[in-house]
Short mmCIF file of C-alpha atoms and ligand atoms in Angstrom, two decimals:
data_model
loop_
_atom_site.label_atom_id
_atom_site.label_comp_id
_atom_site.label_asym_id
_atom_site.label_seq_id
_atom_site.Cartn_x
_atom_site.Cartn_y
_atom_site.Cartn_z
CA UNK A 1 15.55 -25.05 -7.95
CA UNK A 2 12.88 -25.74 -10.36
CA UNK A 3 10.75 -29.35 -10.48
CA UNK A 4 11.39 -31.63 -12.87
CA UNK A 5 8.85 -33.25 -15.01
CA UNK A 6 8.75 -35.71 -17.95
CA UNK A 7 5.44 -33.98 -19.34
CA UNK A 8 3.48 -31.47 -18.15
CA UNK A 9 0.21 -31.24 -19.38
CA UNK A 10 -1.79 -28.07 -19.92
CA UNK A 11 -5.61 -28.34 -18.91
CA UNK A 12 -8.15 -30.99 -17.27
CA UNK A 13 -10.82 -31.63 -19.36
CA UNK A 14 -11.22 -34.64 -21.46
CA UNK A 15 -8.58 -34.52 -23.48
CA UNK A 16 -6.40 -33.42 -20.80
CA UNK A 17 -6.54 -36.43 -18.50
CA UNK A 18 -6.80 -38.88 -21.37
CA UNK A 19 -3.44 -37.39 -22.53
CA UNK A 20 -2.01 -37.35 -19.34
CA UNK A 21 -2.72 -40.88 -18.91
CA UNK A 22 -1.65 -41.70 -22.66
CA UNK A 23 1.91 -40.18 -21.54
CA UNK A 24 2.25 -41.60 -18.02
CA UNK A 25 2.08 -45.15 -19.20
CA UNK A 26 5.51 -44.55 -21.03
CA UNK A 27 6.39 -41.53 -18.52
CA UNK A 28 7.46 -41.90 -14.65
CA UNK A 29 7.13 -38.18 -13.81
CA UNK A 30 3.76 -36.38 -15.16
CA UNK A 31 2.10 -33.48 -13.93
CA UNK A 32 -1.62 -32.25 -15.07
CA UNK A 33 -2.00 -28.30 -14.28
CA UNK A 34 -5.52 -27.05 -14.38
CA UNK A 35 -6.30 -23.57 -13.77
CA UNK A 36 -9.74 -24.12 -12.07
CA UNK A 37 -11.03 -25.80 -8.85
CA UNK A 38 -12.47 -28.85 -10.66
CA UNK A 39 -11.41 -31.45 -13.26
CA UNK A 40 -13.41 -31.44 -16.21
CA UNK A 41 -15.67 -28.82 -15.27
CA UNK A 42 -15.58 -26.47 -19.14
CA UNK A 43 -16.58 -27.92 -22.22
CA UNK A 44 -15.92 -31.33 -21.47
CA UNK A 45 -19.10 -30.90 -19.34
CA UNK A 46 -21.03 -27.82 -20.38
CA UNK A 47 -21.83 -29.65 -23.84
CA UNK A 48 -24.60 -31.43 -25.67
CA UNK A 49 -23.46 -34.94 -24.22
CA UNK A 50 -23.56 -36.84 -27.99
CA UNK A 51 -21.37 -39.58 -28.30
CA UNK A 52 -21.23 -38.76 -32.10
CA UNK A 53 -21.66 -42.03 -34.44
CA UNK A 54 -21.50 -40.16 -37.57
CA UNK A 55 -25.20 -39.28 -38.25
CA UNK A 56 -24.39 -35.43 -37.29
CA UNK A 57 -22.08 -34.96 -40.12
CA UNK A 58 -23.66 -35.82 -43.15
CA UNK A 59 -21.57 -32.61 -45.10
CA UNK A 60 -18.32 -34.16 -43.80
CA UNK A 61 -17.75 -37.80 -44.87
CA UNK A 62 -14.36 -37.36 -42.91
CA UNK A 63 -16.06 -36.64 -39.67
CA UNK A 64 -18.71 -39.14 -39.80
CA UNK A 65 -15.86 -41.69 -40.82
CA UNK A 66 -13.88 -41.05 -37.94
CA UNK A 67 -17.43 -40.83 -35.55
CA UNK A 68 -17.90 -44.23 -37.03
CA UNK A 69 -14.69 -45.81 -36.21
CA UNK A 70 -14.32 -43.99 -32.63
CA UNK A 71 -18.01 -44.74 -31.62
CA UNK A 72 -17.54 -48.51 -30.75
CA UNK A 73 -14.18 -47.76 -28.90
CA UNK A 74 -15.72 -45.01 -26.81
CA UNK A 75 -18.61 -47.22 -25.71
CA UNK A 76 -16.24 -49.99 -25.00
CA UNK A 77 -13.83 -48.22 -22.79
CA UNK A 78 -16.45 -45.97 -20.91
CA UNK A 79 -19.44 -48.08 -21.08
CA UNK A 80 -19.75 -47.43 -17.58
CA UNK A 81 -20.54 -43.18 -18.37
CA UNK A 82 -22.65 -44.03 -21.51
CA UNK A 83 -26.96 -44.14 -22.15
CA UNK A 84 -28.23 -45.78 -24.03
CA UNK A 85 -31.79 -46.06 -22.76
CA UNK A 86 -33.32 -43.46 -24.82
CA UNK A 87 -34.32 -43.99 -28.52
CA UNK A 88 -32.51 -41.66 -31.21
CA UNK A 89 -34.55 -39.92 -33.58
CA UNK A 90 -32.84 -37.84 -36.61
CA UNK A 91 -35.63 -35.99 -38.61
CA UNK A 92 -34.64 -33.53 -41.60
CA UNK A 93 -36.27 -30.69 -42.53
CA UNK A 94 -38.62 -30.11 -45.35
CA UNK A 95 -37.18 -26.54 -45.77
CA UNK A 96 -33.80 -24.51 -45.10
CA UNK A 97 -32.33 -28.50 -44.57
CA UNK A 98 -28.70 -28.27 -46.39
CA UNK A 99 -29.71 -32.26 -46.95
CA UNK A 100 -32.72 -33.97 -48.25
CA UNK A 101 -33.74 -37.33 -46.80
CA UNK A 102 -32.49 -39.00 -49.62
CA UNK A 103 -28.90 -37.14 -49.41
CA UNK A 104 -28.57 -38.03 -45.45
CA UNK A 105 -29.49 -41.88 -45.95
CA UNK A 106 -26.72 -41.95 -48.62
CA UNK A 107 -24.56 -40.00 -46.56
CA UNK A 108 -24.66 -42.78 -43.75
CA UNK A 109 -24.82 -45.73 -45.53
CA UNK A 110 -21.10 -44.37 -47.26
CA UNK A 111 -19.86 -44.24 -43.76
CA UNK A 112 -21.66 -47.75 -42.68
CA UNK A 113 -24.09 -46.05 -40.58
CA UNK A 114 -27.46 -47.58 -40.54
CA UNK A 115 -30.73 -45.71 -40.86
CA UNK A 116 -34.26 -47.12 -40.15
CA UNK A 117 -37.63 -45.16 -40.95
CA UNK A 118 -39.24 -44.37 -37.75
CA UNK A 119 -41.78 -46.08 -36.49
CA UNK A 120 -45.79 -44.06 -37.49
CA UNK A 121 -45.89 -43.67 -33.15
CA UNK A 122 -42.62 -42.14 -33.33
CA UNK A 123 -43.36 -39.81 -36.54
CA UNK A 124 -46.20 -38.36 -34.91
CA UNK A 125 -44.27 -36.32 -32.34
CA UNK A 126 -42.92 -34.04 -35.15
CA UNK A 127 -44.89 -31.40 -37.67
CA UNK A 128 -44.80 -33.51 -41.28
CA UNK A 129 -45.71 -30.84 -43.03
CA UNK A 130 -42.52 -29.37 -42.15
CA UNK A 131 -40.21 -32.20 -41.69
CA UNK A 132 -39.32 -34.66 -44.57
CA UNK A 133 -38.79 -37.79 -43.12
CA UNK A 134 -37.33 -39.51 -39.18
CA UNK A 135 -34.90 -42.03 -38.71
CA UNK A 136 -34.22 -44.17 -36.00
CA UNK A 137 -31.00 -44.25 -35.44
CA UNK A 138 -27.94 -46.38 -32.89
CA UNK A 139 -26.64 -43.18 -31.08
CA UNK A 140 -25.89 -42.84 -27.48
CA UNK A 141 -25.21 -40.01 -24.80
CA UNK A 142 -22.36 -39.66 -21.99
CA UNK A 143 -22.53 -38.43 -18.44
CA UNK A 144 -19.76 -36.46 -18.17
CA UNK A 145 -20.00 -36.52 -14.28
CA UNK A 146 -19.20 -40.23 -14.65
CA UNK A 147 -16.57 -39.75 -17.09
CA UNK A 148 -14.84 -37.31 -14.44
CA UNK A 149 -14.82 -40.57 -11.90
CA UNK A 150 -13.82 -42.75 -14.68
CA UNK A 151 -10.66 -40.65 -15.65
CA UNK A 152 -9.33 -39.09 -12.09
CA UNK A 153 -9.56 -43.24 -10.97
CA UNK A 154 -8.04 -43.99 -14.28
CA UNK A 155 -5.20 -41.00 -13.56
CA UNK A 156 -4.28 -42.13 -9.87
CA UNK A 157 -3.74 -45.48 -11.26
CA UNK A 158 -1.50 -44.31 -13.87
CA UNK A 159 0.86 -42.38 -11.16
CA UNK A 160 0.22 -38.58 -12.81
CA UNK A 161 0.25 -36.04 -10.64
CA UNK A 162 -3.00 -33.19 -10.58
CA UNK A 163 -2.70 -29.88 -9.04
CA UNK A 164 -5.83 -27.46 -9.25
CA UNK A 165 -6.10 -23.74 -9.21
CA UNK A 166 -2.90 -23.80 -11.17
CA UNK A 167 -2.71 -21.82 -14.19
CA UNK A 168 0.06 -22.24 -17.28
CA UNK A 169 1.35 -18.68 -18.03
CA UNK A 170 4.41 -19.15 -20.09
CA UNK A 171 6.43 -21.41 -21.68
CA UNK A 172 10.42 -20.90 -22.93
CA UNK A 173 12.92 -22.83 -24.39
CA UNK A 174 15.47 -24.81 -22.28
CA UNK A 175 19.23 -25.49 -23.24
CA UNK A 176 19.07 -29.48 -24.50
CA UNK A 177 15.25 -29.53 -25.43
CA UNK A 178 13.50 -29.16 -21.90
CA UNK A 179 11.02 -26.52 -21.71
CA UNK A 180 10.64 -23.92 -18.49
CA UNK A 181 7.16 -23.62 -17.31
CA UNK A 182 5.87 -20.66 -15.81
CA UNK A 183 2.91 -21.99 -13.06
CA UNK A 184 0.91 -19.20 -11.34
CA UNK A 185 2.87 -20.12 -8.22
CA UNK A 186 5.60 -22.24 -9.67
CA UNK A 187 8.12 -22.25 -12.50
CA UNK A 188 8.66 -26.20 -13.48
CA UNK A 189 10.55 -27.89 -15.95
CA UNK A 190 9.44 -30.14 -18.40
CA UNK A 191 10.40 -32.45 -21.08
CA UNK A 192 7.34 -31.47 -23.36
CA UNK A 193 4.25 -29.86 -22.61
CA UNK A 194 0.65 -31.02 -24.20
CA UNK A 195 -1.43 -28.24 -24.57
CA UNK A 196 -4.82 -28.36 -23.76
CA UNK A 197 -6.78 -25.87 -22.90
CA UNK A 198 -9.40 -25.85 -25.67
CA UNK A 199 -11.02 -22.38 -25.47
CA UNK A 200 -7.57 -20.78 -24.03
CA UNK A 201 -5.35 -22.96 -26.77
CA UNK A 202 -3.62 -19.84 -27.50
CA UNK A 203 -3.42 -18.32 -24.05
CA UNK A 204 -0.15 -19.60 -23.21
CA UNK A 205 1.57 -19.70 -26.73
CA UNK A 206 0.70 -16.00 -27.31
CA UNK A 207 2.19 -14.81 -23.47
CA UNK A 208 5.37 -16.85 -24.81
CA UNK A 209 5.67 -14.96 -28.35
CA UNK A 210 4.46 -17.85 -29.73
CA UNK A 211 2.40 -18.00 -33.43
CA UNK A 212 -1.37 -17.57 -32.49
CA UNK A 213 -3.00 -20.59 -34.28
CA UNK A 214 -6.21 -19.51 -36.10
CA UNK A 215 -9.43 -20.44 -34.45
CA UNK A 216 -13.24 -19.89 -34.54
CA UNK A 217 -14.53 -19.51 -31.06
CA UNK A 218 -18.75 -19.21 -30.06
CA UNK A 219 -20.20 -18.36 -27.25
CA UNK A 220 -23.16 -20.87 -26.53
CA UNK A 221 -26.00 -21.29 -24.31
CA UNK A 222 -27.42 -24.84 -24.24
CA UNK A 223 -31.00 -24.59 -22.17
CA UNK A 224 -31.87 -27.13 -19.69
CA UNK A 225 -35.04 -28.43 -19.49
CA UNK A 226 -37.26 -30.98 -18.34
CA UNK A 227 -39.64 -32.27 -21.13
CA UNK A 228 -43.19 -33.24 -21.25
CA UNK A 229 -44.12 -36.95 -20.42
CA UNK A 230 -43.84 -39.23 -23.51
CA UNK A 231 -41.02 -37.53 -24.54
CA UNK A 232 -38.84 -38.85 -22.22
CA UNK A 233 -36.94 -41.61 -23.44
CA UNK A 234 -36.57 -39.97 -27.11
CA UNK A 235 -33.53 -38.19 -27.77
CA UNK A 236 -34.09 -35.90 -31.58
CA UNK A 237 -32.24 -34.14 -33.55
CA UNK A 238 -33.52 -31.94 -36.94
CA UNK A 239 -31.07 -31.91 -39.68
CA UNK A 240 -29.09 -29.87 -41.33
CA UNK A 241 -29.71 -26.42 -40.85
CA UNK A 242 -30.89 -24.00 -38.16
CA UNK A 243 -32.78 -26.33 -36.45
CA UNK A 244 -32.35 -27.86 -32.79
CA UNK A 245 -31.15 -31.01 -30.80
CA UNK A 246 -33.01 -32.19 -27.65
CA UNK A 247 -30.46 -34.80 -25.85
CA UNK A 248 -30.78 -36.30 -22.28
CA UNK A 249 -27.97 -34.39 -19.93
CA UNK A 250 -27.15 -37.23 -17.89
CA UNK A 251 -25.84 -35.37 -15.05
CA UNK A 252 -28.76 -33.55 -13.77
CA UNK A 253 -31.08 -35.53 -15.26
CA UNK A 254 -32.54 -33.13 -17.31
CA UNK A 255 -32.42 -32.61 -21.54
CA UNK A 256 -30.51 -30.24 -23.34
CA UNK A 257 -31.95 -28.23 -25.62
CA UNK A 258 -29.53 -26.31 -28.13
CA UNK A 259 -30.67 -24.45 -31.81
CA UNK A 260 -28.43 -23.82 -34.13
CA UNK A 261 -29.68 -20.34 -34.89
CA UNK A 262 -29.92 -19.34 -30.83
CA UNK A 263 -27.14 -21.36 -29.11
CA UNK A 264 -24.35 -19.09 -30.67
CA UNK A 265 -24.62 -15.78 -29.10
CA UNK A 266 -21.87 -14.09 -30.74
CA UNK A 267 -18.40 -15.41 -32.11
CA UNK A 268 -14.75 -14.22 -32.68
CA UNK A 269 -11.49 -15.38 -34.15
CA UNK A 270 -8.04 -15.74 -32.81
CA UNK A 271 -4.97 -15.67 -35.27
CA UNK A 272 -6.65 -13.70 -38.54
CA UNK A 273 -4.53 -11.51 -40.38
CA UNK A 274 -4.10 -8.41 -38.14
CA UNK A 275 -5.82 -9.36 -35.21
CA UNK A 276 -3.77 -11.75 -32.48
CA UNK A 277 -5.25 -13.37 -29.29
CA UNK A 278 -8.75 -12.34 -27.69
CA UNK A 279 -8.59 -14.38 -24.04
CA UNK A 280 -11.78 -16.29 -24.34
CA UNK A 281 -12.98 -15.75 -20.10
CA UNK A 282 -12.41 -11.70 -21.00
CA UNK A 283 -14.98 -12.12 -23.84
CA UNK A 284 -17.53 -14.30 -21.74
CA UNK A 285 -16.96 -12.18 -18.61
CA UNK A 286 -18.52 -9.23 -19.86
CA UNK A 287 -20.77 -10.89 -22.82
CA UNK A 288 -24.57 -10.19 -22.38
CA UNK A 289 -25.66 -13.35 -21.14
CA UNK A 290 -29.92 -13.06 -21.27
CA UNK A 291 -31.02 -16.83 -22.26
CA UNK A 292 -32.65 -17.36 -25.66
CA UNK A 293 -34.33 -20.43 -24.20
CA UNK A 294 -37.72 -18.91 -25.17
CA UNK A 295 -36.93 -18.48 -28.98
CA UNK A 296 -35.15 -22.14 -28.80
CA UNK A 297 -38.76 -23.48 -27.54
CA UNK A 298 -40.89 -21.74 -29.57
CA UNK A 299 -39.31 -22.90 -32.80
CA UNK A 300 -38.53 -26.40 -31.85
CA UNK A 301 -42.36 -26.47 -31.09
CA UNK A 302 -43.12 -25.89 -34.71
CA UNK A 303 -41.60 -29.27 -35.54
CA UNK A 304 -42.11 -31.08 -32.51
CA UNK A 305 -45.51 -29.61 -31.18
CA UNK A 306 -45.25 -31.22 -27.69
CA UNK A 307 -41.83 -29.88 -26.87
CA UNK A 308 -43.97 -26.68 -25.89
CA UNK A 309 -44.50 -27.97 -23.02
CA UNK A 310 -40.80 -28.04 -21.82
CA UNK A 311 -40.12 -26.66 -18.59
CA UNK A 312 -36.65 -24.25 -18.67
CA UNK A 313 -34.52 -25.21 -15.32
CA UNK A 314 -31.41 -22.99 -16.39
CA UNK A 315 -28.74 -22.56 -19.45
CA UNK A 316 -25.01 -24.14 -19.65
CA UNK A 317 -23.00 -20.92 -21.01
CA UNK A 318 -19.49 -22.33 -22.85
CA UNK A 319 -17.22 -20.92 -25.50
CA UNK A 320 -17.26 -24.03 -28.15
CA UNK A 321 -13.89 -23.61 -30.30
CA UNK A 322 -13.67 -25.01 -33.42
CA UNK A 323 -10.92 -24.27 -36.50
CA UNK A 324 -12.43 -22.05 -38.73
CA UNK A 325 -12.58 -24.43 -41.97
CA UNK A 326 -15.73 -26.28 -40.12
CA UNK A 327 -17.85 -23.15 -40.97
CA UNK A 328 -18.54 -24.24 -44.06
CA UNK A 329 -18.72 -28.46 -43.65
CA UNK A 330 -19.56 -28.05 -40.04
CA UNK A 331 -16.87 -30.24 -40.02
CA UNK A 332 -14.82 -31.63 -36.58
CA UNK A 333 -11.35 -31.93 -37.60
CA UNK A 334 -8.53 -32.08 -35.36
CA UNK A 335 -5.94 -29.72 -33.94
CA UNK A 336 -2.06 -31.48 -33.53
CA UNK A 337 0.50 -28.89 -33.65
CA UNK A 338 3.63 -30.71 -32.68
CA UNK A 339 6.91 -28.55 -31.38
CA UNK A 340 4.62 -25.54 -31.91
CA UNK A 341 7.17 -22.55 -32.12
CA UNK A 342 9.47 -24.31 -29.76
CA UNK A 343 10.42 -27.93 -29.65
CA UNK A 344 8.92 -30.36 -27.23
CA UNK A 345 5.43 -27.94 -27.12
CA UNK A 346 2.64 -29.61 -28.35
CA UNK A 347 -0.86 -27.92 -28.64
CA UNK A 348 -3.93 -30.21 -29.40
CA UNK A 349 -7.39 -29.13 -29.83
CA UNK A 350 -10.12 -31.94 -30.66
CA UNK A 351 -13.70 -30.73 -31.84
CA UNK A 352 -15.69 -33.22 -29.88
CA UNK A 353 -15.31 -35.72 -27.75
CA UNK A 354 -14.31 -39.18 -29.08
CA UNK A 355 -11.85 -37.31 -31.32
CA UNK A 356 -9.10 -37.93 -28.45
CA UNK A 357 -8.01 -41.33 -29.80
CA UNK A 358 -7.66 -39.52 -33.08
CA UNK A 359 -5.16 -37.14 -31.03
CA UNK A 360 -3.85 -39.33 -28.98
CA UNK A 361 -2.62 -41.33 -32.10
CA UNK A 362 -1.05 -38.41 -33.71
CA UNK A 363 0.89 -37.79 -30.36
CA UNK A 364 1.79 -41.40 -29.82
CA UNK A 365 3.40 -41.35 -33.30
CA UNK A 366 4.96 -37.95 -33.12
CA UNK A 367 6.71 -39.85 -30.38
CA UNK A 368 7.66 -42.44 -31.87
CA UNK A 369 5.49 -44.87 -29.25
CA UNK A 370 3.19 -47.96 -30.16
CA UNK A 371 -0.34 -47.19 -29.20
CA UNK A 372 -0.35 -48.17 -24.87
CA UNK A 373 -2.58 -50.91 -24.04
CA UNK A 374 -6.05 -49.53 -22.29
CA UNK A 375 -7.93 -51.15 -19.57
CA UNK A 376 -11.48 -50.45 -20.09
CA UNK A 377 -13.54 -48.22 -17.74
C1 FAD B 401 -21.99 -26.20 -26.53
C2 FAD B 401 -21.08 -27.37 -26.85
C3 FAD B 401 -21.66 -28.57 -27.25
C4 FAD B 401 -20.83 -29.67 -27.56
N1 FAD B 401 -21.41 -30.87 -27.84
C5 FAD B 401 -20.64 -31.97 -27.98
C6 FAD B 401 -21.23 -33.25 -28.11
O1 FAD B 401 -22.45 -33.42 -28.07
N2 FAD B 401 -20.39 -34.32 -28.28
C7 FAD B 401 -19.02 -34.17 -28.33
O2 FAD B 401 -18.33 -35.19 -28.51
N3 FAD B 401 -18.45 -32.98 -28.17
C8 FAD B 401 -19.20 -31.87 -27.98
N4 FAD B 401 -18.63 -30.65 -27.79
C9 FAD B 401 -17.15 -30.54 -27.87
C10 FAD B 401 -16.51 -31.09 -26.60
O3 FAD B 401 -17.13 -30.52 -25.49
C11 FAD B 401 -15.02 -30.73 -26.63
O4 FAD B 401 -14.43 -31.24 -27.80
C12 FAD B 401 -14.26 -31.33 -25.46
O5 FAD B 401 -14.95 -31.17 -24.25
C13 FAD B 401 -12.91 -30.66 -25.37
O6 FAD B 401 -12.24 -31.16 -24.23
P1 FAD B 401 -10.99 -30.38 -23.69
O7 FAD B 401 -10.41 -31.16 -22.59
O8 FAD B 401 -10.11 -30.02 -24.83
O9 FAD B 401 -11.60 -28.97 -23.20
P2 FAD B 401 -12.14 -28.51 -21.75
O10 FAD B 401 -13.02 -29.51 -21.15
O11 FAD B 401 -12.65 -27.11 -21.92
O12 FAD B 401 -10.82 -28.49 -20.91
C14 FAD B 401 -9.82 -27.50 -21.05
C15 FAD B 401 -9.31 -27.24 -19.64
O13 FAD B 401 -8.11 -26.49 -19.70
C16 FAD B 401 -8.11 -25.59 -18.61
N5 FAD B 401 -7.12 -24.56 -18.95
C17 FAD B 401 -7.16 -23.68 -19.97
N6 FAD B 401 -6.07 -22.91 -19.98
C18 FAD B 401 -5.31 -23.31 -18.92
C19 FAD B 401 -4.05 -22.87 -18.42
N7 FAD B 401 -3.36 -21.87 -18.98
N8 FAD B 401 -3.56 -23.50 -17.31
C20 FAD B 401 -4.24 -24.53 -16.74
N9 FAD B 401 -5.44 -24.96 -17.16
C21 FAD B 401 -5.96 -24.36 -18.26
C22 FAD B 401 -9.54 -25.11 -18.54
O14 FAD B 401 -9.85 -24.56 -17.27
C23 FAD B 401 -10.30 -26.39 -18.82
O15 FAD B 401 -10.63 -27.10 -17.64
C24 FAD B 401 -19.41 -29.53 -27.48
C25 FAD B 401 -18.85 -28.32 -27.05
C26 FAD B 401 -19.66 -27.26 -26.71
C27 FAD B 401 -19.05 -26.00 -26.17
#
């Protein structure tokens, strides 16, 4: 006889738990499958740590909207696995910038995001004859390690059930609506399933026959380092082109350092015309994986002399999966797919972080449920 769940919830990152959680507060029988040995241990924590408040997004007013309006809720609920003690610079570029200075202070102040010049101490650290202008700006980072306490506590409370090492293979319809789950060592049955298993989004709908939704996917390397003194409690980013981002990485104490011409190493699509599913761990597997930390450094250094000194202490390797319309906006919409080729499937995909009260909404409606009450973190 197969189990019997209520939901079943495909993946444990972020969005994962936070929808598992969303769904047992209405739901007495949830279960969370994740394929690896670890909650929350892919791109909700091999990423660049930015709890986005709009100032990323200049090219997308929609984005930085929605950064704007998630930011304060995010710090709110998980104050407790957000910094703040660093001060947030956003330079833009002289050249090759898709912006001007002028262009990104009107760009915030549409979304209500303020912008102060930087302090003359502060402009110092970067190259003017190659970067227009620095902002100070309100913009925090998470620790994702504490976000993984903050969410398995928040999980036990909320009654829904976690098994590791199990992977979703396939998913078919059920007489009456119900869905049968194939687990690697199980088969379960559900009364929906939430899909989320960002990179692998289409891993399960294509074993079932289902449409492969289109997606960008890019391999990235994000270098850790440990910067020079006097750089320490400055977190910068150089706008809007291929520049870089150096951001404290709260969980090993050390910064990120990612450039947006040496981060990708390589990209594919799933769902183009012709071409079907490419499983995203087969691509990484046997991708060439030799760091580009020294390129990163060297041209960071151009704008921010000091940063040569940085000291490289290893590389976070991630596929970061986007849908392919934020090529040319850079743009972080969401994925909600409701009753995606059957009914009662779900797939979700959300392009950063804080986005998960944008899908959690959408999901909450879809099921006809007022918004659950949250206790904060
Ligand atoms: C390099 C990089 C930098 C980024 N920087 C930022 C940033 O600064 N700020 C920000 O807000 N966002 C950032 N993002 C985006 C952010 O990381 C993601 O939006 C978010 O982590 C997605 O969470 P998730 O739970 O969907 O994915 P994940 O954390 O990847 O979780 C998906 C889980 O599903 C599991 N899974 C997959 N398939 C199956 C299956 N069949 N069965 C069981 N389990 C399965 C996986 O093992 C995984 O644990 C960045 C992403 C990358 C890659």
């Amino acid at each position: 006889m197969a189990e019997r769940w209520d939901a079943l919830v495909i993946g444990g990152g972020f969005y994962g738990l936070y929808l598992a959680e969303t769904l047992a507060a209405r739901l007495p029988r949830v279960l969370l499958v994740e394929r690896g040995p670890e909650l929350m241990a892919r791109a909700s924590y091999a990423n660049q740590a930015r709890v986005h408040a709009g100032y990323h997004y200049p090219r997308s007013v929609l984005t930085a909207a929605r950064s704007r309006a998630n930011f304060p809720r995010f710090v709110d609920e998980f104050r407790p696995a957000v910094r703040s003690d660093f001060i947030k610079l956003y330079a833009v570029a002289r050249r090759d910038s898709k912006v001007t200075a002028a262009q990104f202070v009107a760009a915030m102040r549409r979304v209500g995001a303020a912008t102060e010049r930087a302090t003359p101490n502060e402009r110092r650290l970067f190259d003017l004859d190659l970067i227009e202008d620095v902002f100070r700006v309100t913009e925090f980072a998470f620790d994702s390690a504490e976000l993984k306490r903050l969410m398995a506590e928040r999980i036990r409370r909320a009654g829904a059930v976690i098994r590791l090492n199990t992977p979703a293979e396939q998913v078919e319809p059920l007489p009456g609506g119900s869905i049968h789950v194939r687990l690697a060592d199980a088969e379960v049955h559900a009364g929906m399933v939430v899909s989320c298993g960002y990179a692998n989004t289409n891993a399960v709908g294509a074993a079932s026959g289902l449409p492969v939704i289109p997606l960008k996917h890019e391999l990235t390397e994000m270098a850790l380092v440990e910067v020079p003194e006097g750089f320490r409690n400055v977190g910068v980013t150089v706008m809007d082109g291929p520049f870089f981002s150096c951001m404290p990485f709260p969980p090993q104490g050390l910064r990120s350092l990612s450039h947006v011409r040496y981060t990708p190493h390589g990209h594919w699509y799933d769902g183009l015309p012709g071409e079907g599913h490419l499983p995203a761990d087969e691509v990484v597997a046997t991708a060439d994986k030799r760091t580009a930390f020294p390129h990163m450094a060297r041209d960071a250094a151009r704008y921010m002399p000091a940063l040569a000194g940085c000291e490289y202490r290893g590389s976070l390797w991630e596929v970061k999966t986007v849908l392919p319309r934020s090529e040319a906006d850079d743009s972080r919409p969401i994925l909600f797919r409701p009753d995606h080729g059957l009914p009662n499937y779900h797939v979700v995909l959300g392009g950063k972080i804080d986005n998960v009260y944008d899908v959690a909404d959408e999901l909450t409606n879809h099921l006809g449920w007022a918004a659950p009450a949250r206790v904060a973190a």
